[in-house]
mmCIF file of C-alpha atoms in Angstrom:
data_model
loop_
_atom_site.group_PDB
_atom_site.id
_atom_site.type_symbol
_atom_site.label_atom_id
_atom_site.label_comp_id
_atom_site.label_asym_id
_atom_site.label_seq_id
_atom_site.Cartn_x
_atom_site.Cartn_y
_atom_site.Cartn_z
ATOM 1 C CA UNK A 234 132.862 122.045 156.963
ATOM 2 C CA UNK A 235 130.430 120.745 154.434
ATOM 3 C CA UNK A 236 128.454 123.966 154.661
ATOM 4 C CA UNK A 237 131.482 125.975 153.849
ATOM 5 C CA UNK A 238 132.233 123.808 150.901
ATOM 6 C CA UNK A 239 128.637 124.282 149.622
ATOM 7 C CA UNK A 240 128.880 128.009 150.121
ATOM 8 C CA UNK A 241 131.892 127.944 147.713
ATOM 9 C CA UNK A 242 129.739 126.425 145.044
ATOM 10 C CA UNK A 243 126.614 128.642 145.426
ATOM 11 C CA UNK A 244 125.137 131.388 147.454
ATOM 12 C CA UNK A 245 123.304 129.952 150.522
ATOM 13 C CA UNK A 246 121.353 131.000 153.654
ATOM 14 C CA UNK A 247 121.942 128.919 156.801
ATOM 15 C CA UNK A 248 119.295 128.871 159.527
ATOM 16 C CA UNK A 249 120.232 127.176 162.872
ATOM 17 C CA UNK A 250 117.478 125.328 164.696
ATOM 18 C CA UNK A 251 117.174 124.963 168.553
ATOM 19 C CA UNK A 252 118.233 121.479 168.458
ATOM 20 C CA UNK A 253 121.510 122.338 166.767
ATOM 21 C CA UNK A 254 120.506 121.309 163.165
ATOM 22 C CA UNK A 255 120.850 123.721 160.382
ATOM 23 C CA UNK A 256 118.543 124.276 157.366
ATOM 24 C CA UNK A 257 120.240 125.453 154.141
ATOM 25 C CA UNK A 258 118.396 127.542 151.597
ATOM 26 C CA UNK A 259 119.270 128.668 148.110
ATOM 27 C CA UNK A 260 117.072 131.777 147.632
ATOM 28 C CA UNK A 261 113.771 130.595 148.904
ATOM 29 C CA UNK A 262 114.297 126.829 148.061
ATOM 30 C CA UNK A 263 115.452 124.532 150.828
ATOM 31 C CA UNK A 264 118.270 122.099 149.926
ATOM 32 C CA UNK A 265 118.696 120.762 153.422
ATOM 33 C CA UNK A 266 115.644 120.733 155.622
ATOM 34 C CA UNK A 267 115.326 119.090 159.097
ATOM 35 C CA UNK A 268 118.415 117.132 158.591
ATOM 36 C CA UNK A 269 117.357 115.843 155.268
ATOM 37 C CA UNK A 270 119.287 116.869 151.958
ATOM 38 C CA UNK A 271 117.490 117.289 148.608
ATOM 39 C CA UNK A 272 119.416 116.037 145.689
ATOM 40 C CA UNK A 273 120.698 118.827 143.427
ATOM 41 C CA UNK A 274 120.971 118.059 139.709
ATOM 42 C CA UNK A 275 121.465 119.739 136.395
ATOM 43 C CA UNK A 276 118.533 119.831 134.079
ATOM 44 C CA UNK A 277 119.043 120.509 130.302
ATOM 45 C CA UNK A 278 116.089 121.552 128.093
ATOM 46 C CA UNK A 279 115.644 123.186 124.639
ATOM 47 C CA UNK A 280 113.353 126.193 124.664
ATOM 48 C CA UNK A 281 112.543 127.831 121.378
ATOM 49 C CA UNK A 282 115.521 126.114 119.787
ATOM 50 C CA UNK A 283 117.904 127.365 122.457
ATOM 51 C CA UNK A 284 119.552 124.881 124.888
ATOM 52 C CA UNK A 285 118.939 126.045 128.496
ATOM 53 C CA UNK A 286 120.482 124.714 131.664
ATOM 54 C CA UNK A 287 118.873 124.815 135.065
ATOM 55 C CA UNK A 288 120.067 123.632 138.541
ATOM 56 C CA UNK A 289 117.111 121.909 140.324
ATOM 57 C CA UNK A 290 116.615 120.341 143.665
ATOM 58 C CA UNK A 291 114.491 117.505 144.981
ATOM 59 C CA UNK A 292 112.136 115.042 143.357
ATOM 60 C CA UNK A 293 109.848 117.882 142.231
ATOM 61 C CA UNK A 294 112.816 119.440 140.191
ATOM 62 C CA UNK A 295 112.366 122.881 141.563
ATOM 63 C CA UNK A 296 114.649 125.367 139.871
ATOM 64 C CA UNK A 297 117.196 127.110 142.160
ATOM 65 C CA UNK A 298 118.052 130.608 141.541
ATOM 66 C CA UNK A 299 121.892 130.703 141.948
ATOM 67 C CA UNK A 300 123.652 134.052 141.720
ATOM 68 C CA UNK A 301 126.891 133.316 143.518
ATOM 69 C CA UNK A 302 129.687 130.808 143.992
ATOM 70 C CA UNK A 303 131.343 128.771 141.250
ATOM 71 C CA UNK A 304 128.137 127.427 139.921
ATOM 72 C CA UNK A 305 126.672 130.968 139.826
ATOM 73 C CA UNK A 306 129.668 132.253 138.015
ATOM 74 C CA UNK A 307 129.558 129.491 135.436
ATOM 75 C CA UNK A 308 125.724 130.104 134.791
ATOM 76 C CA UNK A 309 126.395 133.771 134.430
ATOM 77 C CA UNK A 310 129.239 133.321 132.020
ATOM 78 C CA UNK A 311 127.057 130.920 129.987
ATOM 79 C CA UNK A 312 124.068 133.345 129.925
ATOM 80 C CA UNK A 313 126.206 136.358 128.941
ATOM 81 C CA UNK A 314 129.529 135.836 127.494
ATOM 82 C CA UNK A 315 129.022 132.291 125.896
ATOM 83 C CA UNK A 316 125.510 133.033 124.689
ATOM 84 C CA UNK A 317 126.618 136.394 123.158
ATOM 85 C CA UNK A 318 129.374 134.675 121.405
ATOM 86 C CA UNK A 319 127.099 131.980 120.014
ATOM 87 C CA UNK A 320 124.657 134.637 119.006
ATOM 88 C CA UNK A 321 127.354 136.473 117.038
ATOM 89 C CA UNK A 322 128.423 133.125 115.416
ATOM 90 C CA UNK A 323 124.837 132.393 114.429
ATOM 91 C CA UNK A 324 124.295 135.743 112.862
ATOM 92 C CA UNK A 325 127.546 135.484 110.859
ATOM 93 C CA UNK A 326 126.651 131.981 109.797
ATOM 94 C CA UNK A 327 123.125 133.113 108.726
ATOM 95 C CA UNK A 328 124.590 135.801 106.637
ATOM 96 C CA UNK A 329 127.144 133.523 105.087
ATOM 97 C CA UNK A 330 124.514 130.890 104.226
ATOM 98 C CA UNK A 331 122.373 133.426 102.449
ATOM 99 C CA UNK A 332 125.175 135.152 100.685
ATOM 100 C CA UNK A 333 126.790 132.062 99.465
ATOM 101 C CA UNK A 334 123.465 130.502 98.440
ATOM 102 C CA UNK A 335 122.479 133.700 96.652
ATOM 103 C CA UNK A 336 125.781 133.464 94.535
ATOM 104 C CA UNK A 337 125.419 129.711 93.898
ATOM 105 C CA UNK A 338 121.722 129.964 92.885
ATOM 106 C CA UNK A 339 122.585 132.565 90.261
ATOM 107 C CA UNK A 340 125.529 130.541 89.053
ATOM 108 C CA UNK A 341 125.907 128.595 85.814
ATOM 109 C CA UNK A 342 128.360 126.128 84.199
ATOM 110 C CA UNK A 343 128.986 125.168 80.525
ATOM 111 C CA UNK A 344 126.626 122.342 81.159
ATOM 112 C CA UNK A 345 123.449 123.493 82.695
ATOM 113 C CA UNK A 346 121.442 121.825 85.479
ATOM 114 C CA UNK A 347 119.210 118.880 84.801
ATOM 115 C CA UNK A 348 117.246 119.267 88.129
ATOM 116 C CA UNK A 349 117.355 121.007 91.478
ATOM 117 C CA UNK A 350 115.025 121.357 94.310
ATOM 118 C CA UNK A 351 114.601 123.708 97.265
ATOM 119 C CA UNK A 352 115.908 123.167 100.869
ATOM 120 C CA UNK A 353 112.759 124.731 102.215
ATOM 121 C CA UNK A 354 109.625 122.451 102.621
ATOM 122 C CA UNK A 355 106.435 124.360 101.950
ATOM 123 C CA UNK A 356 103.154 123.112 103.438
ATOM 124 C CA UNK A 357 100.243 122.916 101.038
ATOM 125 C CA UNK A 358 98.409 125.816 102.748
ATOM 126 C CA UNK A 359 101.376 128.210 102.390
ATOM 127 C CA UNK A 360 102.034 127.488 98.590
ATOM 128 C CA UNK A 361 99.114 129.721 97.530
ATOM 129 C CA UNK A 362 99.604 132.375 100.151
ATOM 130 C CA UNK A 363 101.650 135.432 99.091
ATOM 131 C CA UNK A 364 105.300 135.006 100.208
ATOM 132 C CA UNK A 365 105.083 138.225 102.225
ATOM 133 C CA UNK A 366 101.749 137.297 103.781
ATOM 134 C CA UNK A 367 102.185 137.383 107.622
ATOM 135 C CA UNK A 368 100.109 134.204 107.818
ATOM 136 C CA UNK A 369 102.518 132.388 105.401
ATOM 137 C CA UNK A 370 104.377 130.462 108.261
ATOM 138 C CA UNK A 371 106.885 128.756 105.780
ATOM 139 C CA UNK A 372 108.457 132.145 105.088
ATOM 140 C CA UNK A 373 107.555 134.056 108.297
ATOM 141 C CA UNK A 374 110.135 131.949 110.102
ATOM 142 C CA UNK A 375 112.988 132.366 107.617
ATOM 143 C CA UNK A 376 115.863 134.541 108.545
ATOM 144 C CA UNK A 377 115.671 136.256 105.143
ATOM 145 C CA UNK A 378 112.583 137.378 103.518
ATOM 146 C CA UNK A 379 112.427 137.858 99.667
ATOM 147 C CA UNK A 380 111.852 141.367 98.290
ATOM 148 C CA UNK A 381 110.230 142.810 95.215
ATOM 149 C CA UNK A 382 112.240 142.038 92.203
ATOM 150 C CA UNK A 383 112.741 138.927 89.922
ATOM 151 C CA UNK A 384 115.139 136.464 88.288
ATOM 152 C CA UNK A 385 116.025 134.977 84.936
ATOM 153 C CA UNK A 386 115.651 131.339 83.898
ATOM 154 C CA UNK A 387 117.949 130.436 81.067
ATOM 155 C CA UNK A 388 117.060 127.386 78.973
ATOM 156 C CA UNK A 389 119.020 125.639 76.134
ATOM 157 C CA UNK A 390 119.497 122.424 74.380
ATOM 158 C CA UNK A 391 122.227 120.113 75.563
ATOM 159 C CA UNK A 392 125.397 120.588 73.511
ATOM 160 C CA UNK A 393 124.085 123.909 72.050
ATOM 161 C CA UNK A 394 125.182 127.484 72.816
ATOM 162 C CA UNK A 395 121.766 128.886 71.942
ATOM 163 C CA UNK A 396 119.816 129.772 74.910
ATOM 164 C CA UNK A 397 116.383 131.329 75.732
ATOM 165 C CA UNK A 398 116.105 133.741 78.665
ATOM 166 C CA UNK A 399 112.875 134.273 80.418
ATOM 167 C CA UNK A 400 112.403 136.795 83.278
ATOM 168 C CA UNK A 401 110.199 135.678 86.247
ATOM 169 C CA UNK A 402 108.750 138.786 88.122
ATOM 170 C CA UNK A 403 108.481 138.558 91.848
ATOM 171 C CA UNK A 404 105.873 141.090 92.978
ATOM 172 C CA UNK A 405 106.286 141.563 96.741
ATOM 173 C CA UNK A 406 105.675 145.416 97.011
ATOM 174 C CA UNK A 407 102.820 145.008 99.539
ATOM 175 C CA UNK A 408 100.510 147.151 97.402
ATOM 176 C CA UNK A 409 97.384 145.612 95.580
ATOM 177 C CA UNK A 410 96.081 146.450 92.166
ATOM 178 C CA UNK A 411 94.222 149.460 93.473
ATOM 179 C CA UNK A 412 97.246 151.046 94.950
ATOM 180 C CA UNK A 413 96.269 150.483 98.523
ATOM 181 C CA UNK A 414 98.500 148.562 100.998
ATOM 182 C CA UNK A 415 97.934 144.842 100.930
ATOM 183 C CA UNK A 416 99.372 141.619 99.796
ATOM 184 C CA UNK A 417 96.389 140.077 97.989
ATOM 185 C CA UNK A 418 97.862 140.163 94.486
ATOM 186 C CA UNK A 419 101.483 139.655 95.500
ATOM 187 C CA UNK A 420 103.482 136.619 94.382
ATOM 188 C CA UNK A 421 103.043 133.158 96.112
ATOM 189 C CA UNK A 422 105.369 130.188 95.608
ATOM 190 C CA UNK A 423 102.638 128.603 93.564
ATOM 191 C CA UNK A 424 102.807 131.609 91.191
ATOM 192 C CA UNK A 425 106.500 131.105 90.963
ATOM 193 C CA UNK A 426 106.102 127.321 90.260
ATOM 194 C CA UNK A 427 103.504 128.090 87.471
ATOM 195 C CA UNK A 428 105.728 130.857 85.957
ATOM 196 C CA UNK A 429 108.824 128.536 85.748
ATOM 197 C CA UNK A 430 106.717 125.533 84.531
ATOM 198 C CA UNK A 431 105.491 127.734 81.758
ATOM 199 C CA UNK A 432 109.065 128.242 80.394
ATOM 200 C CA UNK A 433 109.656 125.945 77.517
ATOM 201 C CA UNK A 434 112.203 123.104 78.206
ATOM 202 C CA UNK A 435 111.631 122.986 82.120
ATOM 203 C CA UNK A 436 108.910 121.823 84.398
ATOM 204 C CA UNK A 437 108.395 122.854 88.009
ATOM 205 C CA UNK A 438 106.467 120.751 90.582
ATOM 206 C CA UNK A 439 106.268 120.312 94.328
ATOM 207 C CA UNK A 440 107.808 117.116 95.658
ATOM 208 C CA UNK A 441 105.858 114.914 98.003
ATOM 209 C CA UNK A 442 107.647 116.439 100.929
ATOM 210 C CA UNK A 443 106.810 120.030 99.856
ATOM 211 C CA UNK A 444 110.077 121.128 98.066
ATOM 212 C CA UNK A 445 109.966 123.156 94.945
ATOM 213 C CA UNK A 446 111.518 121.024 92.292
ATOM 214 C CA UNK A 447 112.667 122.199 88.840
ATOM 215 C CA UNK A 448 113.621 119.572 86.119
ATOM 216 C CA UNK A 449 114.767 120.036 82.491
ATOM 217 C CA UNK A 450 112.800 118.240 79.777
ATOM 218 C CA UNK A 451 114.515 115.651 77.725
ATOM 219 C CA UNK A 452 117.424 117.108 75.805
ATOM 220 C CA UNK A 453 117.368 120.506 77.654
ATOM 221 C CA UNK A 454 119.313 122.077 80.482
ATOM 222 C CA UNK A 455 118.701 125.271 82.589
ATOM 223 C CA UNK A 456 120.168 127.732 84.975
ATOM 224 C CA UNK A 457 119.123 130.841 87.071
ATOM 225 C CA UNK A 458 120.541 134.213 87.153
ATOM 226 C CA UNK A 459 120.208 137.915 88.014
ATOM 227 C CA UNK A 460 117.897 137.265 91.078
ATOM 228 C CA UNK A 461 117.241 140.768 92.489
ATOM 229 C CA UNK A 462 114.481 139.464 94.778
ATOM 230 C CA UNK A 463 116.505 136.841 96.830
ATOM 231 C CA UNK A 464 113.713 134.364 96.487
ATOM 232 C CA UNK A 465 116.034 131.610 95.109
ATOM 233 C CA UNK A 466 118.408 131.897 98.098
ATOM 234 C CA UNK A 467 115.498 132.229 100.550
ATOM 235 C CA UNK A 468 113.829 128.877 99.508
ATOM 236 C CA UNK A 469 117.340 127.256 98.898
ATOM 237 C CA UNK A 470 116.912 126.502 95.182
ATOM 238 C CA UNK A 471 120.227 125.306 93.726
ATOM 239 C CA UNK A 472 121.713 126.328 97.106
ATOM 240 C CA UNK A 473 125.192 125.592 98.321
ATOM 241 C CA UNK A 474 124.502 125.379 101.999
ATOM 242 C CA UNK A 475 121.578 123.886 103.997
ATOM 243 C CA UNK A 476 120.625 125.031 107.494
ATOM 244 C CA UNK A 477 119.820 128.459 109.013
ATOM 245 C CA UNK A 478 122.677 129.007 111.510
ATOM 246 C CA UNK A 479 125.930 127.819 113.078
ATOM 247 C CA UNK A 480 124.077 124.842 114.681
ATOM 248 C CA UNK A 481 123.036 123.186 111.411
ATOM 249 C CA UNK A 482 125.015 124.754 108.552
ATOM 250 C CA UNK A 483 126.253 122.076 106.061
ATOM 251 C CA UNK A 484 126.966 121.681 102.410
ATOM 252 C CA UNK A 485 124.247 120.069 100.403
ATOM 253 C CA UNK A 486 124.741 116.266 100.339
ATOM 254 C CA UNK A 487 124.286 115.920 96.605
ATOM 255 C CA UNK A 488 127.072 118.505 96.039
ATOM 256 C CA UNK A 489 129.416 116.470 98.142
ATOM 257 C CA UNK A 490 128.448 113.275 96.410
ATOM 258 C CA UNK A 491 128.566 114.946 92.914
ATOM 259 C CA UNK A 492 130.855 117.944 92.841
ATOM 260 C CA UNK A 493 130.077 118.628 89.126
ATOM 261 C CA UNK A 494 126.713 120.060 90.286
ATOM 262 C CA UNK A 495 128.597 123.095 91.669
ATOM 263 C CA UNK A 496 127.828 126.282 89.617
ATOM 264 C CA UNK A 497 131.168 127.875 89.716
ATOM 265 C CA UNK A 498 130.549 130.401 86.792
ATOM 266 C CA UNK A 499 128.062 133.242 86.079
ATOM 267 C CA UNK A 500 126.675 135.086 83.127
ATOM 268 C CA UNK A 501 128.159 138.578 82.895
ATOM 269 C CA UNK A 502 126.614 140.864 80.175
ATOM 270 C CA UNK A 503 125.331 137.782 78.476
ATOM 271 C CA UNK A 504 128.642 135.883 78.406
ATOM 272 C CA UNK A 505 129.578 132.989 80.688
ATOM 273 C CA UNK A 506 132.524 133.660 82.942
ATOM 274 C CA UNK A 507 133.291 130.052 84.024
ATOM 275 C CA UNK A 508 134.945 131.021 87.372
ATOM 276 C CA UNK A 509 132.925 134.166 88.297
ATOM 277 C CA UNK A 510 130.804 132.569 91.021
ATOM 278 C CA UNK A 511 133.833 131.014 92.719
ATOM 279 C CA UNK A 512 135.677 134.436 92.547
ATOM 280 C CA UNK A 513 132.603 136.168 94.052
ATOM 281 C CA UNK A 514 132.447 133.634 96.912
ATOM 282 C CA UNK A 515 136.145 134.018 97.607
ATOM 283 C CA UNK A 516 135.687 137.741 97.862
ATOM 284 C CA UNK A 517 132.854 137.534 100.396
ATOM 285 C CA UNK A 518 135.282 137.587 103.214
ATOM 286 C CA UNK A 519 136.259 141.282 102.733
ATOM 287 C CA UNK A 520 132.931 142.545 101.191
ATOM 288 C CA UNK A 521 130.590 144.825 103.250
ATOM 289 C CA UNK A 522 127.436 142.801 104.384
ATOM 290 C CA UNK A 523 124.248 144.831 105.064
ATOM 291 C CA UNK A 524 123.092 142.172 107.672
ATOM 292 C CA UNK A 525 126.411 142.585 109.507
ATOM 293 C CA UNK A 526 126.006 146.378 109.924
ATOM 294 C CA UNK A 527 128.169 147.170 106.858
ATOM 295 C CA UNK A 528 131.106 145.034 108.040
ATOM 296 C CA UNK A 529 132.733 142.200 106.220
ATOM 297 C CA UNK A 530 132.690 138.667 107.504
ATOM 298 C CA UNK A 531 136.297 138.973 108.447
ATOM 299 C CA UNK A 532 135.683 142.197 110.243
ATOM 300 C CA UNK A 533 132.539 140.964 111.989
ATOM 301 C CA UNK A 534 134.417 137.930 113.353
ATOM 302 C CA UNK A 535 137.492 139.950 114.264
ATOM 303 C CA UNK A 536 135.277 142.308 116.257
ATOM 304 C CA UNK A 537 133.717 139.415 118.112
ATOM 305 C CA UNK A 538 137.116 137.912 118.934
ATOM 306 C CA UNK A 539 138.356 141.279 120.233
ATOM 307 C CA UNK A 540 135.271 141.706 122.391
ATOM 308 C CA UNK A 541 135.674 138.268 123.911
ATOM 309 C CA UNK A 542 139.316 139.117 124.588
ATOM 310 C CA UNK A 543 138.420 142.382 126.259
ATOM 311 C CA UNK A 544 135.774 140.699 128.389
ATOM 312 C CA UNK A 545 138.184 138.125 129.381
ATOM 313 C CA UNK A 546 140.708 140.741 130.476
ATOM 314 C CA UNK A 547 138.133 142.672 132.230
ATOM 315 C CA UNK A 548 137.166 139.483 134.160
ATOM 316 C CA UNK A 549 140.672 138.698 135.160
ATOM 317 C CA UNK A 550 141.078 142.240 136.701
ATOM 318 C CA UNK A 551 137.836 141.796 138.551
ATOM 319 C CA UNK A 552 138.827 138.391 139.797
ATOM 320 C CA UNK A 553 142.207 139.878 141.069
ATOM 321 C CA UNK A 554 140.427 142.681 142.763
ATOM 322 C CA UNK A 555 137.955 140.354 144.222
ATOM 323 C CA UNK A 556 140.823 138.111 145.508
ATOM 324 C CA UNK A 557 142.529 141.071 147.212
ATOM 325 C CA UNK A 558 139.207 142.001 149.020
ATOM 326 C CA UNK A 559 138.684 138.369 150.061
ATOM 327 C CA UNK A 560 142.154 138.201 151.557
ATOM 328 C CA UNK A 561 141.484 141.397 153.557
ATOM 329 C CA UNK A 562 138.183 140.135 154.925
ATOM 330 C CA UNK A 563 139.753 136.799 155.840
ATOM 331 C CA UNK A 564 142.526 138.614 157.663
ATOM 332 C CA UNK A 565 139.918 140.751 159.540
ATOM 333 C CA UNK A 566 137.930 137.577 160.519
ATOM 334 C CA UNK A 567 141.077 135.869 161.612
ATOM 335 C CA UNK A 568 141.921 138.890 163.859
ATOM 336 C CA UNK A 569 138.544 138.366 165.605
ATOM 337 C CA UNK A 570 138.070 134.643 165.678
ATOM 338 C CA UNK A 571 141.312 133.118 164.661
ATOM 339 C CA UNK A 572 144.558 132.290 166.686
ATOM 340 C CA UNK A 573 147.575 134.578 166.540
ATOM 341 C CA UNK A 574 150.821 132.664 167.046
ATOM 342 C CA UNK A 575 152.611 135.793 168.080
ATOM 343 C CA UNK A 576 150.012 136.644 170.744
ATOM 344 C CA UNK A 577 149.885 133.040 171.997
ATOM 345 C CA UNK A 578 153.793 132.987 172.313
ATOM 346 C CA UNK A 579 153.709 136.183 174.356
ATOM 347 C CA UNK A 580 151.094 134.561 176.607
ATOM 348 C CA UNK A 581 153.181 131.453 177.045
ATOM 349 C CA UNK A 582 156.194 133.605 178.106
ATOM 350 C CA UNK A 583 154.068 135.433 180.586
ATOM 351 C CA UNK A 584 152.736 132.132 182.110
ATOM 352 C CA UNK A 585 156.180 130.832 182.315
ATOM 353 C CA UNK A 586 157.530 134.016 184.165
ATOM 354 C CA UNK A 587 154.606 133.739 186.472
ATOM 355 C CA UNK A 588 155.332 130.083 187.247
ATOM 356 C CA UNK A 589 159.045 130.930 187.870
ATOM 357 C CA UNK A 590 158.136 133.773 190.137
ATOM 358 C CA UNK A 591 155.636 131.521 192.149
ATOM 359 C CA UNK A 592 158.154 128.716 192.327
ATOM 360 C CA UNK A 593 160.871 131.250 193.693
ATOM 361 C CA UNK A 594 158.386 132.456 196.342
ATOM 362 C CA UNK A 595 157.811 128.901 197.449
ATOM 363 C CA UNK A 596 161.574 128.153 197.340
ATOM 364 C CA UNK A 597 162.270 131.240 199.536
ATOM 365 C CA UNK A 598 159.457 130.352 201.986
ATOM 366 C CA UNK A 599 160.833 126.877 202.287
ATOM 367 C CA UNK A 600 164.346 128.198 203.025
ATOM 368 C CA UNK A 601 162.968 130.559 205.769
ATOM 369 C CA UNK A 602 161.051 127.693 207.360
ATOM 370 C CA UNK A 603 164.137 125.478 207.407
ATOM 371 C CA UNK A 604 166.194 128.391 209.025
ATOM 372 C CA UNK A 605 163.643 128.933 211.681
ATOM 373 C CA UNK A 606 163.447 125.279 212.595
ATOM 374 C CA UNK A 607 167.225 125.067 212.944
ATOM 375 C CA UNK A 608 167.251 128.173 215.113
ATOM 376 C CA UNK A 609 164.698 126.727 217.528
#
């Protein structure tokens, strides 16, 4: 019946009333009450950036706690297997974004950059806070936090091989000038802007929407390099990718529109190797990544695929075992409440023999009676 069909979809409790009606509950929530059904719908919401799915009932949209049936199985698979796979994909994507952006930010070409700006938008209040200040919300929410180090700004005149290299220090050691723990004198993004702006031939500003923008003066060009702090990749300055995970990863739109902005080379020991950044990107697939537990991107993804395969195989074995148990239980139920064709056939034969015996008795009695009448 309908109750049986509903039980296949979700785990339910059925309460029969004196008048013959039944109430149907999922957990403690009624879905059929006093003969009235409450509409069951699926509600999708985004919580903390994660898409969540709930099954709700009635106009008040009360959430149903479903642990069994087809719907329960789908929800459990989504919460565990699917979400775990998505989490792994997000983690791999975050590491890929950071590593590729780090390489591209440190890249260079024969012709330097004329301008570039960060992917990250920095509110006014966070520009003067140290980057490693816990109150700096712009950096606190990033998947990668810059560390103590620095980077080089190379500036030259267009068409000339002569360049000037200026090192920009990034103080993020978490120690103040007295040697005590503290971030009071550590580097802020405004400090970085001012330090870059002080380099002859370039100027650094904040755009109206809060991005750090670096532009070459007339007749100059520039590039970055040797960033040991990771600050360039963290803010997305001269980045390759935008986004933070698998859900929003994308190539910078201006790179797609103008591929000549790709920085495919890199300075090695003071000499430009025109394809070094491209080669470094190509080798990322097999290089150990700290954020992936020392695994390469290829190894991490392969491990994830293998785990999904093992989980799928285990689920298949469990499903087969559950099917055998179900068949056994259904056979036991049929033995109690069902109809056995063999047993009913035997009963019919017994009834037929009994009828034949009764008919024979009546026939013999009739013959005796006829004989008696004729004798008299």
